[in-house]
Structure formats: structure tokens, C-alpha cells
Tab-separated table of C-alpha atoms and ligand atoms in Angstrom:
chain	number	residue	atom	x	y	z
A	15	MET	CA	-16.768	14.251	14.118
A	16	SER	CA	-19.081	17.300	14.315
A	17	TYR	CA	-18.018	19.174	11.584
A	18	GLU	CA	-20.412	20.319	9.024
A	19	LEU	CA	-19.396	19.213	5.639
A	20	THR	CA	-19.743	21.573	2.673
A	21	ARG	CA	-20.043	18.471	0.177
A	22	PRO	CA	-20.440	14.631	0.535
A	23	MET	CA	-17.579	12.602	1.030
A	24	PRO	CA	-17.061	8.656	1.726
A	25	ALA	CA	-16.061	7.854	4.857
A	26	PHE	CA	-13.036	6.260	6.011
A	27	ASP	CA	-14.058	3.079	7.969
A	28	LEU	CA	-11.600	2.750	10.754
A	29	ASP	CA	-13.161	-0.271	12.353
A	30	SER	CA	-12.412	-2.007	8.832
A	31	PHE	CA	-9.075	-0.712	8.286
A	32	VAL	CA	-8.053	-1.924	11.843
A	33	GLY	CA	-9.648	-5.237	11.081
A	34	ARG	CA	-7.489	-5.603	7.821
A	35	SER	CA	-4.132	-4.156	9.266
A	36	ARG	CA	-1.820	-6.766	9.009
A	37	ALA	CA	2.068	-7.274	8.120
A	38	VAL	CA	2.722	-7.635	4.131
A	39	ASP	CA	2.832	-11.216	3.886
A	40	LEU	CA	6.330	-12.290	3.214
A	41	ALA	CA	6.038	-15.978	3.032
A	42	ALA	CA	4.071	-15.358	-0.132
A	43	ILE	CA	6.871	-13.854	-2.119
A	44	ASP	CA	9.347	-15.950	-4.301
A	45	TRP	CA	12.456	-14.617	-2.683
A	46	ALA	CA	14.775	-17.447	-4.305
A	47	GLU	CA	13.142	-15.941	-7.809
A	48	ILE	CA	14.865	-12.727	-7.481
A	49	PRO	CA	18.498	-13.408	-8.152
A	50	ARG	CA	17.382	-15.068	-11.475
A	51	HIS	CA	16.442	-11.451	-12.723
A	52	PRO	CA	19.019	-8.840	-12.632
A	53	VAL	CA	17.979	-5.449	-10.896
A	54	PRO	CA	19.414	-2.225	-12.399
A	55	THR	CA	21.905	-0.342	-10.033
A	56	GLU	CA	19.357	2.544	-9.871
A	57	ALA	CA	16.333	0.472	-8.950
A	58	LEU	CA	18.495	-0.855	-6.016
A	59	ARG	CA	19.811	2.466	-5.091
A	60	ALA	CA	16.044	3.677	-5.147
A	61	LEU	CA	15.070	0.809	-2.755
A	62	ARG	CA	17.791	1.480	-0.649
A	63	TYR	CA	16.199	4.784	-0.139
A	64	MET	CA	13.102	3.492	0.502
A	65	GLN	CA	14.025	0.733	2.693
A	66	ASP	CA	15.599	3.457	4.873
A	67	ILE	CA	12.819	5.424	4.859
A	68	GLU	CA	10.262	3.065	5.713
A	69	SER	CA	12.169	1.872	8.853
A	70	HIS	CA	12.588	5.510	9.956
A	71	THR	CA	8.683	5.350	10.716
A	72	ILE	CA	9.373	4.566	14.122
A	73	ILE	CA	11.277	7.710	14.630
A	74	TYR	CA	8.422	9.648	12.790
A	75	LEU	CA	6.283	8.133	15.295
A	76	ARG	CA	8.362	9.384	18.143
A	77	ALA	CA	8.016	13.117	17.359
A	78	LEU	CA	4.276	12.455	16.961
A	79	LEU	CA	3.946	11.100	20.390
A	80	ALA	CA	4.537	14.390	21.806
A	81	THR	CA	2.045	16.335	20.164
A	82	ARG	CA	-1.981	16.126	20.228
A	83	ALA	CA	-2.149	13.317	17.484
A	84	ILE	CA	-2.195	10.863	20.704
A	85	ASP	CA	-5.191	12.761	22.376
A	86	ASP	CA	-7.466	11.670	19.032
A	87	PRO	CA	-8.437	8.112	19.688
A	88	ASP	CA	-8.936	7.612	15.739
A	89	VAL	CA	-5.578	8.857	14.982
A	90	ALA	CA	-3.672	7.037	17.799
A	91	THR	CA	-5.637	3.934	16.622
A	92	PHE	CA	-4.411	4.303	12.961
A	93	LEU	CA	-0.751	5.398	13.777
A	94	ALA	CA	-0.466	2.056	15.765
A	95	CYS	CA	-1.626	-0.084	12.692
A	96	TRP	CA	0.451	2.573	10.768
A	97	LEU	CA	3.674	1.780	12.410
A	98	TYR	CA	2.995	-2.080	12.331
A	99	GLU	CA	2.637	-2.140	8.157
A	100	GLU	CA	5.188	0.587	7.602
A	101	THR	CA	8.023	-1.484	9.729
A	102	PHE	CA	6.991	-4.376	7.547
A	103	HIS	CA	7.514	-2.494	4.477
A	104	GLY	CA	11.178	-1.870	5.733
A	105	LEU	CA	11.620	-5.507	6.353
A	106	ALA	CA	10.459	-6.536	3.041
A	107	TRP	CA	12.600	-4.049	1.127
A	108	ALA	CA	15.645	-5.103	3.312
A	109	ARG	CA	15.030	-8.725	2.312
A	110	PHE	CA	14.437	-8.165	-1.317
A	111	LEU	CA	17.989	-6.224	-1.417
A	112	GLU	CA	19.601	-8.890	0.277
A	113	ALA	CA	17.988	-11.603	-2.071
A	114	ALA	CA	19.487	-9.159	-4.994
A	115	GLY	CA	23.103	-9.565	-3.481
A	116	ALA	CA	23.015	-6.015	-2.431
A	117	PRO	CA	22.569	-5.872	1.508
A	118	ILE	CA	21.420	-2.900	3.201
A	119	GLY	CA	24.546	-3.310	5.958
A	120	THR	CA	24.850	-1.298	8.980
A	121	ARG	CA	23.471	2.355	8.873
A	122	ALA	CA	26.008	5.123	9.152
A	123	ARG	CA	24.444	6.976	12.241
A	124	PRO	CA	22.270	4.837	14.344
A	125	ARG	CA	18.912	5.422	13.527
A	126	GLY	CA	17.848	7.068	16.884
A	127	GLN	CA	20.418	9.674	16.893
A	128	GLU	CA	19.016	11.917	14.737
A	129	PRO	CA	21.046	15.098	13.286
A	130	TRP	CA	20.263	18.430	15.250
A	131	ALA	CA	18.063	20.072	12.315
A	132	LYS	CA	15.774	16.971	12.771
A	133	ARG	CA	15.683	17.127	16.755
A	134	ILE	CA	14.826	21.068	16.488
A	135	GLU	CA	12.050	19.962	13.941
A	136	ALA	CA	10.535	17.540	16.417
A	137	ALA	CA	10.636	20.017	19.069
A	138	ALA	CA	9.030	22.859	17.030
A	139	THR	CA	6.746	20.371	16.088
A	140	ALA	CA	5.706	19.770	19.490
A	141	MET	CA	5.527	23.338	20.503
A	142	VAL	CA	3.012	24.093	17.115
A	143	SER	CA	0.850	21.298	18.690
A	144	LYS	CA	0.744	22.734	22.006
A	145	ALA	CA	-0.209	26.194	20.834
A	146	TRP	CA	-2.591	25.232	18.123
A	147	PRO	CA	-5.784	23.012	19.090
A	148	ASP	CA	-6.251	22.043	15.497
A	149	PHE	CA	-2.760	20.573	14.881
A	150	CYS	CA	-4.123	17.320	13.597
A	151	ALA	CA	-5.134	18.979	10.398
A	152	VAL	CA	-1.461	19.828	9.288
A	153	HIS	CA	-0.339	16.682	10.488
A	154	MET	CA	-3.334	14.497	8.331
A	155	THR	CA	-2.432	16.822	5.397
A	156	TRP	CA	1.497	16.410	5.764
A	157	GLY	CA	0.488	12.532	6.041
A	158	ALA	CA	-1.566	12.801	2.960
A	159	ILE	CA	1.033	14.324	0.935
A	160	ASN	CA	3.908	11.836	1.881
A	161	GLU	CA	1.938	8.698	1.579
A	162	LEU	CA	0.353	9.618	-1.891
A	163	THR	CA	4.023	10.487	-2.882
A	164	THR	CA	5.295	7.422	-1.544
A	165	LEU	CA	2.797	5.294	-3.703
A	166	THR	CA	3.102	7.160	-6.894
A	167	GLY	CA	6.839	6.595	-6.197
A	168	TYR	CA	6.146	3.095	-5.918
A	169	ARG	CA	4.072	2.924	-9.117
A	170	ARG	CA	6.919	4.821	-10.988
A	171	LEU	CA	9.117	2.252	-10.027
A	172	ALA	CA	7.068	-0.771	-11.079
A	173	ALA	CA	6.815	1.516	-14.239
A	174	VAL	CA	10.686	1.895	-14.833
A	175	CYS	CA	11.780	-1.501	-13.383
A	176	ASP	CA	10.793	-4.751	-14.838
A	177	HIS	CA	11.277	-7.495	-12.365
A	178	PRO	CA	8.502	-10.227	-11.087
A	179	VAL	CA	9.098	-10.395	-7.771
A	180	LEU	CA	9.456	-6.501	-7.237
A	181	ALA	CA	6.196	-5.992	-9.073
A	182	ASP	CA	4.669	-8.612	-6.506
A	183	LEU	CA	6.162	-6.924	-3.860
A	184	LEU	CA	5.230	-3.252	-5.097
A	185	GLU	CA	1.551	-4.169	-5.494
A	186	ARG	CA	1.165	-5.498	-2.340
A	187	ILE	CA	2.982	-2.574	-0.367
A	188	ILE	CA	0.891	-0.147	-2.683
A	189	LEU	CA	-2.374	-1.533	-1.299
A	190	ASP	CA	-1.206	-0.669	2.127
A	191	GLU	CA	-0.122	2.794	1.086
A	192	SER	CA	-3.310	3.443	-0.616
A	193	ARG	CA	-5.155	2.713	2.647
A	194	HIS	CA	-2.887	5.104	4.574
A	195	PHE	CA	-3.150	7.720	2.056
A	196	PHE	CA	-7.213	7.380	2.251
A	197	PHE	CA	-7.142	7.835	5.890
A	198	TYR	CA	-4.938	10.941	6.116
A	199	TYR	CA	-7.063	12.502	3.207
A	200	ARG	CA	-10.102	12.185	4.337
A	201	GLN	CA	-9.050	13.299	7.819
A	202	ALA	CA	-7.356	16.160	6.411
A	203	GLU	CA	-10.365	17.278	4.403
A	204	ILE	CA	-13.151	17.027	7.018
A	205	ARG	CA	-10.601	19.051	9.426
A	206	MET	CA	-9.935	21.652	6.977
A	207	GLN	CA	-13.750	22.390	6.214
A	208	ARG	CA	-12.957	25.171	8.640
A	209	PRO	CA	-11.581	27.847	6.810
A	210	ARG	CA	-9.056	29.339	9.504
A	211	VAL	CA	-7.813	25.642	10.354
A	212	ALA	CA	-7.190	25.115	6.491
A	213	ARG	CA	-5.429	28.491	6.387
A	214	VAL	CA	-2.678	27.683	9.344
A	215	ALA	CA	-2.593	24.238	7.908
A	216	ARG	CA	-1.594	25.842	4.389
A	217	ILE	CA	0.913	28.318	5.939
A	218	LEU	CA	2.719	25.558	7.713
A	219	VAL	CA	2.849	23.306	4.554
A	220	ASP	CA	4.224	26.133	2.374
A	221	ARG	CA	6.801	27.003	4.722
A	222	PHE	CA	8.048	23.691	5.556
A	223	TRP	CA	6.942	21.039	3.451
A	224	ALA	CA	9.760	19.055	1.582
A	225	PRO	CA	9.715	15.868	-0.323
A	226	VAL	CA	9.464	12.684	2.047
A	227	GLY	CA	13.022	11.541	3.366
A	228	SER	CA	14.623	14.764	3.168
A	229	GLY	CA	16.656	15.257	6.153
A	230	VAL	CA	16.887	11.788	6.736
A	231	GLN	CA	18.708	10.527	3.593
A	232	PRO	CA	21.360	12.626	1.895
A	233	ASP	CA	20.266	15.258	-0.544
A	234	GLY	CA	22.221	13.676	-3.190
A	235	GLU	CA	20.133	10.604	-2.761
A	236	LEU	CA	16.799	12.448	-2.660
A	237	LEU	CA	17.958	14.096	-5.832
A	238	PHE	CA	18.958	10.865	-7.602
A	239	LEU	CA	15.673	9.333	-6.785
A	240	ALA	CA	13.398	12.369	-8.186
A	241	THR	CA	15.280	12.432	-11.124
A	242	TYR	CA	15.042	8.832	-11.743
A	243	LEU	CA	10.975	8.398	-10.771
A	244	PHE	CA	9.958	11.633	-11.671
A	245	GLY	CA	12.128	13.070	-14.215
A	246	GLY	CA	10.854	12.073	-17.551
A	247	PRO	CA	7.646	13.104	-18.974
A	248	GLU	CA	5.562	10.275	-17.579
A	249	GLY	CA	7.310	10.631	-14.021
A	250	ARG	CA	6.367	14.646	-14.282
A	251	ALA	CA	2.740	13.634	-15.033
A	252	SER	CA	2.764	11.380	-11.901
A	253	ALA	CA	4.228	14.203	-9.831
A	254	ARG	CA	1.558	16.870	-11.159
A	255	LYS	CA	-1.222	14.216	-10.586
A	256	VAL	CA	0.036	14.002	-6.659
A	257	ASP	CA	0.244	17.960	-6.428
A	258	ASP	CA	-3.482	18.015	-8.245
A	259	THR	CA	-4.914	15.405	-5.713
A	260	ILE	CA	-3.866	17.819	-2.698
A	261	ARG	CA	-5.089	20.903	-4.512
A	262	ARG	CA	-8.371	19.406	-3.939
A	263	LEU	CA	-8.158	19.902	-0.126
A	264	PRO	CA	-10.102	22.960	1.121
A	265	GLY	CA	-7.605	26.055	1.083
A	266	PHE	CA	-4.848	24.085	-0.952
A	267	ASP	CA	-6.202	24.860	-4.562
A	268	THR	CA	-2.864	26.868	-5.476
A	269	VAL	CA	-0.500	24.598	-3.312
A	270	GLN	CA	3.244	24.210	-4.913
A	271	LEU	CA	4.591	21.076	-4.130
A	272	LEU	CA	6.425	18.043	-6.225
A	273	GLU	CA	6.347	19.667	-9.415
A	274	SER	CA	7.526	23.085	-8.054
A	275	TRP	CA	9.833	21.285	-5.879
A	276	MET	CA	11.433	19.451	-9.077
A	277	ASP	CA	11.635	22.667	-11.031
A	278	ARG	CA	13.559	24.160	-8.402
A	279	HIS	CA	16.018	21.227	-7.958
A	280	LEU	CA	15.991	19.320	-11.089
A	281	GLY	CA	15.318	21.813	-13.859
A	282	ASN	CA	11.957	21.795	-15.912
A	283	ASP	CA	12.747	19.979	-18.950
A	284	GLY	CA	12.089	16.745	-17.485
A	285	SER	CA	16.039	15.987	-18.093
A	286	GLY	CA	17.092	15.931	-14.392
A	287	SER	CA	19.555	18.605	-14.936
A	288	PRO	CA	19.607	20.560	-11.761
A	289	VAL	CA	19.236	24.465	-12.407
A	290	GLN	CA	19.328	25.162	-8.929
A	291	GLN	CA	20.420	23.563	-5.536
A	292	GLY	CA	19.749	24.075	-1.840
A	293	GLY	CA	16.585	25.561	-0.530
A	294	SER	CA	15.463	22.187	0.920
A	295	ASN	CA	14.216	22.886	4.224
A	296	GLY	CA	14.959	19.370	5.633
A	297	HIS	CA	11.295	18.554	6.666
A	298	GLY	CA	10.372	14.801	5.812
A	299	ASN	CA	7.409	12.854	7.479
A	300	HIS	CA	5.848	9.735	6.329
B	23	FE2	FE1	5.327	2.111	3.663
B	24	FE2	FE1	2.455	4.479	4.283
């Protein structure tokens, strides 16, 4: 990287990340203990959403392989490890759900057969990448937002659902998500030191961002998850923290993300009663 930085920031040590990249340790989980503690229906429903989105990473990667992301050696190396770790998150949740007596079953639509809207989105992403040499800036920003949303969602799940094995698994997975977030965030921060790059990235996020899983899981499931994890005052505060962290990126100081999405879709009194439906642009990336 040769961009001039306007303020010091800790570097992301890619070599150390690659050296430490490994699958979440499934052998260390006490699977037999899971059925001994009831898991609320809401938590099972949330985990089904999360399991599907984690397992969808390979499809996100398919879209990314058609972009400049693979021309940047650091990004390409990161993505290889990222896919590996995310895949194991999906496997871990599938196994947890099975042990809890709620196996995921067969997916209604084969994962590789995406709806038209998602295919058009992937083609549009490839076109933006072709036309814009700094495409990775928006990719890194997008990744930072979605990793931070994911890890915050997992922290909220740990707070609202008291289950010893779930807590153990969440703690392990949150560690991975934190490392993913750190990579994306630092990359975004460096790339957007150039104001013109930050301006374009901001326009794309303002126009196309929607919470992770949008367009992959049904809208009703997304609304349920948002209400369950971010609906009350503590959930709201967590969503605001995600937004505030992203607002520290260059050019993103006024960006409207999770909280504003929740105001539009769930109401702003924290009750989870929708004030307005629709408006989701169906873009998700993890
Ligand atoms: Fe994950
Ligand atoms: Fe992640």
C-alpha cells in the first residue's frame, strides 16, 4: 500500500491472520449437552437464518471472483481463508440445530440457483468493478459493515438466549468474525484516504446497502431477526454502535445504516411494530 495516511492506525497483519486461520474447533464443543437445555423457538429461528447466511458465503465469493478483488493479492489471500472459516460457521450451526432437535433439512431452492435479482446484482457488481479501478474500496466497506453486523448480532443472541453450549460456540465464532471485520475495516480505511474514492464508495453504499442476508433469506425472516436481536433498547444501542463505528470511516460520517433501516422497517419505538414495509433493495453480502 502506498497511500498516504492522514492519521496513524494499527496495521492488519495478514501473515498472522493466514497463519491462525482455521476451522472453528467442532471437536471441542459439547454437542451431547445441547438437548439438556431448552433452546427457545425464536433462537432456533434466528440460528436457521444465520446458518443459511454463513453457508451462502461460497455464493458471495462466486460474485466476487468476477471482480478486481482477485487481482489484489492481499484481498485474494484473505478471501480464501474467509470462505474456509465462514463455511465452518455454517457447519457448526447446522450441527447445533440438529442436536437441538431442529435440523435444517433441505433448502427450498438449491443454493447455486439464485433468484434473478441476485444474478443481476452480481452482474452489476462485476460491471462496477470493471469500470472503477478502486472497486475494492466499496467491497471492503461492504464487508466491514456486514461482518460488524454479524458479530454484533451474535453478541445479541448470546445476550437474549441463555444456553451454555450456544454461548461457547458463539464466543468462538465471534472471534473469527472480529478478525474478519478488522481486515475489512482497515482495508476500507486505507483505501478511502483518497476523498474521491470515499465519495464513490459512499454513493454505492447509500444506494445499494441492505442488511446482511437481504434477498437470500425471505424478508419476513429478516424482519423477525432484526426485531428479535435489535428491537429492544439494548438491541437498538447495539445497532447504533455498528453505525457509529462505520461512520468513523473516511467520508462515511453521516451514513445511515442499521438504525435507519430499522426505523423504516420496524418502527422507531423499539417495539418492533413495523411502520412501513418494503424499500429493501435486496443486497446482501457477508
Ligand atoms: Fe461467519
Ligand atoms: Fe465473517
